[in-house]
Amino acid sequence: IVLEDTPQQWMMRYARYLFIAAFPLMAVCMIAIYFLMSRLHSQKVMQDLEEKNENLLLAKDDLEHKLSYDLLTELLNRQTALSRLTDYIGDSKEYSCVLVDIDNLKELNESRGYDTGDLYLVAVANRLRRFEKDHGVILSRYGGDEFMIIFPRKCLQEDSPELAEILSIFRRAITVGEETVYMNASGGVASSIGGESPRTIVMYAGLAMSFAKRKGKNRLVFYSEELRYKKEKISQILKIVENAIQENSFYMVYQPQVDCKTRKVVGFESLMRIRNEDCSPDQFIPVAESYGYIVKLGKIAVEQVIRQLAKWKEVGHALCPISINFSSYQIYDDDFVEYLFYQLDRYEIPHEYVVLEITEGILFEESKQTKKIFNRLVEAGI
């Protein structure tokens, strides 16, 4: 057999038929490669998505943890604890709440630094966690220096050993560097025997804690109806004081001071009253001191006393010194001395006719502010 065409010529002649015949195979290969690449790409995308989703879940968990727990102590924060109270207590009718406030933490922060205060808080939190494991309680950091402890299945009594253990947790010293830090705490205890909501019991514990602070700190006080009555009475008196300030209802009465030998009036003691209110100074002065109104009342007393001296002077009465009560809370009123001098100059009253009566407690305050005020008053003849 004689081939008329060379191999090259044969290939040239039949190449297009070969290409047409091979095209479907090439198309199938291309499609297979495409699907393979797509699958690999999809797997990479899915892997990336799963990784991102996992990171999002971790970030979500981290955010939820930060929103639910205190960053410093790793205890539940106030909002979370309050929102979960019903879940913690369940169907229990008898449970107790203890609110504990660290005494003088602010002074510790200011004298030894906030790092020391934070170390103390962390030490307390670690001790409370051990207490939590031993007694099955629910803990939370209720505020900057406050902790809440819920006993979900127990009504505490005044002689309950758990209370002494709680106080010992806060009283136990910590060592910072070469220093030993001793602290105390005050707390309130409230129990439910059915009927009250958990948030109401927490409110009662807070009320009892406030009274523990007022009674001298470093103690636990149980909530009682008497405490609630006292709180309501204080709220009523506070409202009277606030209204009296707004309506200028304070006025002064003057009790003569008589020389026993000569039986002559040698001075007066000024006493503050509230017009149209059956509320004595013994009632409203402590409330004004507790709620920050005593500085305002002190200036009202100064202005009215000096104005009264000016009236007596104007009608020709012989002037006698008038004493004004000076509260220890007024020591840190930087404007008091200037205000006193201003009123004396305004009404043209000699300084010797104003006497400030101080309590013994002020004498024990060896602060620079106390010395500064007393020196200025003495130099001015008061």
Tab-separated table of C-alpha atoms in Angstrom:
chain	number	residue	atom	x	y	z
A	1	ILE	CA	0.000	0.000	0.000
A	2	VAL	CA	1.404	3.344	-1.030
A	3	LEU	CA	0.446	6.335	1.036
A	4	GLU	CA	-0.217	9.270	-1.118
A	5	ASP	CA	0.162	11.769	1.815
A	6	THR	CA	2.961	12.180	4.231
A	7	PRO	CA	2.130	12.053	8.001
A	8	GLN	CA	2.354	15.795	8.221
A	9	GLN	CA	-0.053	16.205	5.346
A	10	TRP	CA	-2.394	13.630	6.854
A	11	MET	CA	-2.410	15.453	10.191
A	12	MET	CA	-3.098	18.748	8.502
A	13	ARG	CA	-5.994	17.242	6.562
A	14	TYR	CA	-7.661	15.519	9.503
A	15	ALA	CA	-6.714	17.933	12.348
A	16	ARG	CA	-10.046	19.744	12.354
A	17	TYR	CA	-11.899	16.432	12.513
A	18	LEU	CA	-9.717	15.359	15.401
A	19	PHE	CA	-10.324	18.728	17.180
A	20	ILE	CA	-14.068	18.399	16.654
A	21	ALA	CA	-13.947	14.856	17.974
A	22	ALA	CA	-11.807	15.888	20.988
A	23	PHE	CA	-13.837	19.018	21.815
A	24	PRO	CA	-16.479	17.248	23.931
A	25	LEU	CA	-13.736	15.543	25.900
A	26	MET	CA	-11.972	18.861	26.444
A	27	ALA	CA	-15.249	20.483	27.475
A	28	VAL	CA	-15.888	17.704	29.970
A	29	CYS	CA	-12.371	18.150	31.353
A	30	MET	CA	-12.824	21.909	31.632
A	31	ILE	CA	-16.154	21.493	33.356
A	32	ALA	CA	-14.635	18.954	35.729
A	33	ILE	CA	-11.754	21.307	36.491
A	34	TYR	CA	-14.218	24.175	37.003
A	35	PHE	CA	-16.349	22.177	39.410
A	36	LEU	CA	-13.240	20.963	41.209
A	37	MET	CA	-11.952	24.509	41.594
A	38	SER	CA	-15.403	25.713	42.680
A	39	ARG	CA	-15.616	22.961	45.235
A	40	LEU	CA	-12.189	23.820	46.594
A	41	HIS	CA	-13.132	27.509	46.676
A	42	SER	CA	-16.450	26.716	48.380
A	43	GLN	CA	-14.671	24.617	50.973
A	44	LYS	CA	-12.250	27.507	51.610
A	45	VAL	CA	-15.142	29.968	51.858
A	46	MET	CA	-17.023	27.650	54.209
A	47	GLN	CA	-13.903	27.178	56.280
A	48	ASP	CA	-13.431	30.944	56.461
A	49	LEU	CA	-17.096	31.429	57.347
A	50	GLU	CA	-16.952	28.768	60.040
A	51	GLU	CA	-13.811	30.364	61.463
A	52	LYS	CA	-15.408	33.812	61.425
A	53	ASN	CA	-18.598	32.408	62.958
A	54	GLU	CA	-16.557	30.743	65.689
A	55	ASN	CA	-14.759	34.031	66.363
A	56	LEU	CA	-18.101	35.849	66.476
A	57	LEU	CA	-19.459	33.305	68.956
A	58	LEU	CA	-16.355	33.706	71.106
A	59	ALA	CA	-16.674	37.493	70.908
A	60	LYS	CA	-20.379	37.193	71.784
A	61	ASP	CA	-19.589	34.984	74.772
A	62	ASP	CA	-16.860	37.383	75.861
A	63	LEU	CA	-19.209	40.366	75.532
A	64	GLU	CA	-21.972	38.570	77.458
A	65	HIS	CA	-19.455	37.711	80.170
A	66	LYS	CA	-18.291	41.320	80.409
A	67	LEU	CA	-21.891	42.513	80.540
A	68	SER	CA	-22.775	39.997	83.255
A	69	TYR	CA	-19.671	40.012	85.441
A	70	ASP	CA	-17.647	42.646	87.239
A	71	LEU	CA	-14.303	43.110	85.502
A	72	LEU	CA	-12.260	43.451	88.692
A	73	THR	CA	-13.698	40.755	90.960
A	74	GLU	CA	-15.213	38.401	88.339
A	75	LEU	CA	-18.410	38.271	90.421
A	76	LEU	CA	-21.862	38.839	88.949
A	77	ASN	CA	-22.581	42.531	88.542
A	78	ARG	CA	-25.595	44.305	89.994
A	79	GLN	CA	-27.774	44.349	86.870
A	80	THR	CA	-27.303	40.654	86.166
A	81	ALA	CA	-27.875	39.597	89.766
A	82	LEU	CA	-31.082	41.611	90.042
A	83	SER	CA	-32.404	40.351	86.708
A	84	ARG	CA	-31.808	36.722	87.739
A	85	LEU	CA	-33.090	36.935	91.296
A	86	THR	CA	-36.307	35.084	90.553
A	87	ASP	CA	-34.393	32.291	88.805
A	88	TYR	CA	-31.976	31.922	91.708
A	89	ILE	CA	-34.700	31.771	94.337
A	90	GLY	CA	-37.097	29.627	92.318
A	91	ASP	CA	-40.196	28.586	94.216
A	92	SER	CA	-38.562	29.038	97.619
A	93	LYS	CA	-40.660	31.051	100.071
A	94	GLU	CA	-37.907	31.427	102.656
A	95	TYR	CA	-34.712	33.169	101.643
A	96	SER	CA	-32.418	35.948	102.835
A	97	CYS	CA	-30.456	38.787	101.333
A	98	VAL	CA	-27.338	40.312	102.880
A	99	LEU	CA	-25.969	43.594	101.541
A	100	VAL	CA	-22.492	44.447	102.811
A	101	ASP	CA	-20.738	47.790	102.352
A	102	ILE	CA	-17.014	48.193	103.014
A	103	ASP	CA	-16.389	50.900	105.609
A	104	ASN	CA	-14.074	53.730	104.548
A	105	LEU	CA	-12.915	52.248	101.234
A	106	LYS	CA	-12.782	55.793	99.853
A	107	GLU	CA	-10.292	56.781	102.560
A	108	LEU	CA	-8.175	53.711	101.765
A	109	ASN	CA	-8.090	54.648	98.068
A	110	GLU	CA	-7.141	58.225	98.847
A	111	SER	CA	-4.465	57.413	101.427
A	112	ARG	CA	-2.814	54.344	99.867
A	113	GLY	CA	-3.900	54.489	96.251
A	114	TYR	CA	-6.569	52.790	94.172
A	115	ASP	CA	-4.316	49.825	93.476
A	116	THR	CA	-4.402	48.977	97.178
A	117	GLY	CA	-8.164	49.337	97.224
A	118	ASP	CA	-8.468	47.048	94.208
A	119	LEU	CA	-6.220	44.422	95.836
A	120	TYR	CA	-8.446	44.465	98.905
A	121	LEU	CA	-11.599	44.080	96.767
A	122	VAL	CA	-10.079	41.135	94.886
A	123	ALA	CA	-9.051	39.476	98.165
A	124	VAL	CA	-12.592	39.883	99.517
A	125	ALA	CA	-14.066	38.473	96.282
A	126	ASN	CA	-11.817	35.393	96.476
A	127	ARG	CA	-12.867	34.761	100.081
A	128	LEU	CA	-16.521	35.209	99.168
A	129	ARG	CA	-16.190	32.634	96.376
A	130	ARG	CA	-15.015	30.066	98.923
A	131	PHE	CA	-17.964	31.049	101.099
A	132	GLU	CA	-20.222	30.580	98.057
A	133	LYS	CA	-19.005	27.003	97.534
A	134	ASP	CA	-19.413	26.151	101.217
A	135	HIS	CA	-22.912	27.582	101.653
A	136	GLY	CA	-24.509	27.530	98.207
A	137	VAL	CA	-25.163	31.259	98.100
A	138	ILE	CA	-25.370	33.637	95.134
A	139	LEU	CA	-22.791	36.427	95.081
A	140	SER	CA	-22.581	39.719	93.233
A	141	ARG	CA	-20.652	42.948	93.404
A	142	TYR	CA	-23.601	45.243	94.012
A	143	GLY	CA	-21.697	48.527	93.787
A	144	GLY	CA	-18.257	50.053	94.050
A	145	ASP	CA	-17.819	48.936	97.664
A	146	GLU	CA	-20.967	46.844	98.112
A	147	PHE	CA	-21.570	43.102	97.813
A	148	MET	CA	-24.850	41.204	97.727
A	149	ILE	CA	-25.179	37.683	99.109
A	150	ILE	CA	-28.394	35.712	98.487
A	151	PHE	CA	-29.270	32.657	100.587
A	152	PRO	CA	-31.878	31.025	98.298
A	153	ARG	CA	-33.161	28.431	100.765
A	154	LYS	CA	-32.542	29.889	104.216
A	155	CYS	CA	-33.905	32.598	106.516
A	156	LEU	CA	-31.024	33.967	108.543
A	157	GLN	CA	-31.383	34.728	112.245
A	158	GLU	CA	-29.342	37.145	114.333
A	159	ASP	CA	-27.311	34.260	115.750
A	160	SER	CA	-26.729	32.532	112.396
A	161	PRO	CA	-23.020	31.580	112.189
A	162	GLU	CA	-22.945	32.567	108.506
A	163	LEU	CA	-23.244	36.239	109.470
A	164	ALA	CA	-20.181	36.168	111.703
A	165	GLU	CA	-18.304	34.414	108.908
A	166	ILE	CA	-19.319	37.122	106.430
A	167	LEU	CA	-18.032	39.890	108.691
A	168	SER	CA	-14.773	38.008	109.250
A	169	ILE	CA	-14.249	37.873	105.473
A	170	PHE	CA	-14.225	41.673	105.312
A	171	ARG	CA	-12.296	42.182	108.556
A	172	ARG	CA	-9.434	39.871	107.671
A	173	ALA	CA	-6.293	41.866	106.894
A	174	ILE	CA	-4.394	41.819	103.609
A	175	THR	CA	-0.722	42.557	103.081
A	176	VAL	CA	0.292	45.021	100.383
A	177	GLY	CA	4.057	45.226	100.034
A	178	GLU	CA	5.266	45.727	103.584
A	179	GLU	CA	1.958	47.176	104.797
A	180	THR	CA	-0.949	45.388	106.435
A	181	VAL	CA	-4.404	46.729	105.616
A	182	TYR	CA	-7.243	46.283	108.103
A	183	MET	CA	-10.808	47.047	107.079
A	184	ASN	CA	-14.341	46.658	108.408
A	185	ALA	CA	-17.789	46.433	106.863
A	186	SER	CA	-21.402	47.287	107.592
A	187	GLY	CA	-24.342	45.288	106.350
A	188	GLY	CA	-28.070	44.851	106.266
A	189	VAL	CA	-30.005	41.585	106.424
A	190	ALA	CA	-33.552	41.011	105.204
A	191	SER	CA	-35.466	37.739	105.006
A	192	SER	CA	-38.640	36.646	103.274
A	193	ILE	CA	-41.198	34.234	104.672
A	194	GLY	CA	-43.433	34.496	101.624
A	195	GLY	CA	-45.309	37.323	99.985
A	196	GLU	CA	-42.543	39.835	99.295
A	197	SER	CA	-40.864	40.077	95.925
A	198	PRO	CA	-37.102	39.420	95.758
A	199	ARG	CA	-36.387	43.026	94.782
A	200	THR	CA	-38.358	44.213	97.801
A	201	ILE	CA	-36.215	42.045	100.076
A	202	VAL	CA	-33.064	43.531	98.498
A	203	MET	CA	-34.460	47.026	99.116
A	204	TYR	CA	-35.127	46.126	102.763
A	205	ALA	CA	-31.556	44.838	103.127
A	206	GLY	CA	-30.263	48.120	101.697
A	207	LEU	CA	-32.361	50.064	104.200
A	208	ALA	CA	-30.959	47.997	107.073
A	209	MET	CA	-27.429	48.551	105.742
A	210	SER	CA	-27.968	52.327	105.785
A	211	PHE	CA	-28.953	52.165	109.435
A	212	ALA	CA	-25.883	50.036	110.201
A	213	LYS	CA	-23.771	52.860	108.773
A	214	ARG	CA	-25.569	55.447	110.879
A	215	LYS	CA	-25.188	53.400	114.048
A	216	GLY	CA	-21.418	53.572	113.834
A	217	LYS	CA	-20.524	51.071	111.070
A	218	ASN	CA	-18.729	47.736	111.542
A	219	ARG	CA	-21.934	45.794	112.232
A	220	LEU	CA	-24.903	44.004	110.682
A	221	VAL	CA	-28.466	45.244	111.180
A	222	PHE	CA	-31.630	43.245	110.526
A	223	TYR	CA	-34.509	44.861	108.709
A	224	SER	CA	-37.651	45.472	110.758
A	225	GLU	CA	-40.893	47.385	110.407
A	226	GLU	CA	-39.482	49.902	112.872
A	227	LEU	CA	-36.661	50.624	110.426
A	228	ARG	CA	-39.152	51.153	107.638
A	229	TYR	CA	-41.104	53.572	109.836
A	230	LYS	CA	-37.887	55.456	110.610
A	231	LYS	CA	-37.029	55.584	106.916
A	232	GLU	CA	-40.469	56.933	106.059
A	233	LYS	CA	-40.142	59.506	108.836
A	234	ILE	CA	-36.729	60.573	107.545
A	235	SER	CA	-38.164	60.913	104.032
A	236	GLN	CA	-40.961	63.121	105.383
A	237	ILE	CA	-38.488	65.317	107.262
A	238	LEU	CA	-36.228	65.530	104.210
A	239	LYS	CA	-39.180	66.742	102.146
A	240	ILE	CA	-39.967	69.367	104.801
A	241	VAL	CA	-36.354	70.600	104.752
A	242	GLU	CA	-36.272	70.793	100.947
A	243	ASN	CA	-39.582	72.669	100.819
A	244	ALA	CA	-38.460	75.038	103.578
A	245	ILE	CA	-35.321	75.901	101.606
A	246	GLN	CA	-37.341	76.552	98.448
A	247	GLU	CA	-39.992	78.617	100.258
A	248	ASN	CA	-37.664	80.456	102.676
A	249	SER	CA	-39.558	79.008	105.643
A	250	PHE	CA	-36.647	78.858	108.085
A	251	TYR	CA	-36.552	81.450	110.832
A	252	MET	CA	-34.603	82.012	114.045
A	253	VAL	CA	-35.718	82.330	117.637
A	254	TYR	CA	-33.448	83.733	120.329
A	255	GLN	CA	-33.014	82.281	123.792
A	256	PRO	CA	-31.581	84.797	126.275
A	257	GLN	CA	-28.396	83.972	128.159
A	258	VAL	CA	-28.596	85.523	131.637
A	259	ASP	CA	-25.754	86.273	134.070
A	260	CYS	CA	-26.745	84.535	137.305
A	261	LYS	CA	-25.133	87.206	139.485
A	262	THR	CA	-26.378	90.341	137.765
A	263	ARG	CA	-29.490	88.751	136.270
A	264	LYS	CA	-28.824	90.701	133.118
A	265	VAL	CA	-29.038	89.375	129.578
A	266	VAL	CA	-25.478	88.980	128.308
A	267	GLY	CA	-26.215	87.240	125.029
A	268	PHE	CA	-28.552	85.066	123.005
A	269	GLU	CA	-28.497	81.594	121.572
A	270	SER	CA	-30.026	81.385	118.117
A	271	LEU	CA	-32.269	78.405	117.412
A	272	MET	CA	-33.580	77.513	113.965
A	273	ARG	CA	-37.226	76.684	113.333
A	274	ILE	CA	-39.424	75.896	110.309
A	275	ARG	CA	-42.526	77.998	109.830
A	276	ASN	CA	-45.869	76.109	109.877
A	277	GLU	CA	-44.200	72.745	110.518
A	278	ASP	CA	-44.213	70.632	113.662
A	279	CYS	CA	-40.607	69.558	113.142
A	280	SER	CA	-37.990	70.309	115.800
A	281	PRO	CA	-34.255	70.952	115.224
A	282	ASP	CA	-33.507	67.597	116.848
A	283	GLN	CA	-35.377	66.051	113.931
A	284	PHE	CA	-34.422	68.124	110.909
A	285	ILE	CA	-30.783	69.018	111.731
A	286	PRO	CA	-29.518	65.376	111.628
A	287	VAL	CA	-31.424	64.824	108.370
A	288	ALA	CA	-29.953	68.014	106.894
A	289	GLU	CA	-26.474	66.817	107.892
A	290	SER	CA	-26.986	63.365	106.383
A	291	TYR	CA	-28.339	64.629	103.068
A	292	GLY	CA	-25.985	67.548	102.503
A	293	TYR	CA	-28.259	70.481	103.362
A	294	ILE	CA	-26.519	71.601	106.557
A	295	VAL	CA	-24.166	73.960	104.674
A	296	LYS	CA	-27.177	75.766	103.206
A	297	LEU	CA	-28.889	75.916	106.604
A	298	GLY	CA	-25.706	77.268	108.189
A	299	LYS	CA	-25.637	80.192	105.771
A	300	ILE	CA	-29.348	80.849	106.300
A	301	ALA	CA	-28.710	81.029	110.053
A	302	VAL	CA	-25.760	83.416	109.601
A	303	GLU	CA	-27.711	85.803	107.376
A	304	GLN	CA	-30.789	85.870	109.612
A	305	VAL	CA	-28.826	86.338	112.851
A	306	ILE	CA	-26.760	89.217	111.480
A	307	ARG	CA	-29.862	90.810	109.951
A	308	GLN	CA	-31.550	90.609	113.364
A	309	LEU	CA	-28.568	92.318	114.984
A	310	ALA	CA	-28.853	95.077	112.380
A	311	LYS	CA	-32.562	95.549	113.199
A	312	TRP	CA	-31.859	95.850	116.935
A	313	LYS	CA	-29.059	98.285	116.190
A	314	GLU	CA	-31.344	100.373	113.974
A	315	VAL	CA	-34.012	100.789	116.682
A	316	GLY	CA	-31.418	101.615	119.340
A	317	HIS	CA	-31.271	98.367	121.323
A	318	ALA	CA	-27.977	97.566	123.006
A	319	LEU	CA	-26.375	94.694	121.138
A	320	CYS	CA	-25.403	91.427	122.785
A	321	PRO	CA	-23.437	88.558	121.222
A	322	ILE	CA	-25.551	85.910	119.485
A	323	SER	CA	-24.260	82.370	119.242
A	324	ILE	CA	-24.787	80.276	116.110
A	325	ASN	CA	-24.393	76.501	116.070
A	326	PHE	CA	-21.554	75.413	113.797
A	327	SER	CA	-21.742	71.825	112.518
A	328	SER	CA	-18.668	69.724	111.819
A	329	TYR	CA	-20.051	69.252	108.298
A	330	GLN	CA	-19.498	72.973	107.689
A	331	ILE	CA	-15.757	72.668	108.186
A	332	TYR	CA	-15.327	71.812	104.525
A	333	ASP	CA	-17.515	74.629	103.256
A	334	ASP	CA	-14.806	76.817	101.728
A	335	ASP	CA	-17.217	79.747	101.335
A	336	PHE	CA	-18.454	79.879	104.938
A	337	VAL	CA	-15.879	82.293	106.375
A	338	GLU	CA	-16.137	84.646	103.384
A	339	TYR	CA	-19.922	84.524	103.585
A	340	LEU	CA	-19.847	85.326	107.313
A	341	PHE	CA	-17.517	88.301	106.775
A	342	TYR	CA	-19.633	89.495	103.854
A	343	GLN	CA	-22.823	89.547	105.942
A	344	LEU	CA	-21.077	91.335	108.835
A	345	ASP	CA	-19.777	94.016	106.469
A	346	ARG	CA	-23.078	94.238	104.633
A	347	TYR	CA	-25.043	95.018	107.804
A	348	GLU	CA	-22.147	96.860	109.486
A	349	ILE	CA	-22.086	94.622	112.555
A	350	PRO	CA	-18.866	94.347	114.619
A	351	HIS	CA	-17.402	90.860	114.574
A	352	GLU	CA	-17.514	90.416	118.337
A	353	TYR	CA	-21.313	90.141	118.289
A	354	VAL	CA	-21.260	86.803	116.500
A	355	VAL	CA	-20.223	83.670	118.390
A	356	LEU	CA	-19.878	80.275	116.733
A	357	GLU	CA	-20.747	77.317	118.967
A	358	ILE	CA	-18.818	74.209	117.961
A	359	THR	CA	-19.223	70.586	118.998
A	360	GLU	CA	-16.488	68.681	120.775
A	361	GLY	CA	-16.013	66.457	117.746
A	362	ILE	CA	-14.630	69.335	115.708
A	363	LEU	CA	-11.809	69.807	118.216
A	364	PHE	CA	-10.555	66.298	117.472
A	365	GLU	CA	-10.256	67.021	113.762
A	366	GLU	CA	-6.617	67.946	113.280
A	367	SER	CA	-7.061	68.705	109.599
A	368	LYS	CA	-5.458	71.652	107.831
A	369	GLN	CA	-8.928	72.866	106.884
A	370	THR	CA	-10.029	73.003	110.543
A	371	LYS	CA	-6.958	74.957	111.609
A	372	LYS	CA	-7.287	77.284	108.634
A	373	ILE	CA	-10.906	78.197	109.421
A	374	PHE	CA	-10.344	78.609	113.169
A	375	ASN	CA	-7.274	80.787	112.652
A	376	ARG	CA	-9.171	83.093	110.311
A	377	LEU	CA	-12.122	83.358	112.713
A	378	VAL	CA	-9.898	84.092	115.707
A	379	GLU	CA	-7.926	86.711	113.769
A	380	ALA	CA	-11.226	88.378	112.851
A	381	GLY	CA	-12.320	88.535	116.497
A	382	ILE	CA	-15.014	85.850	116.294
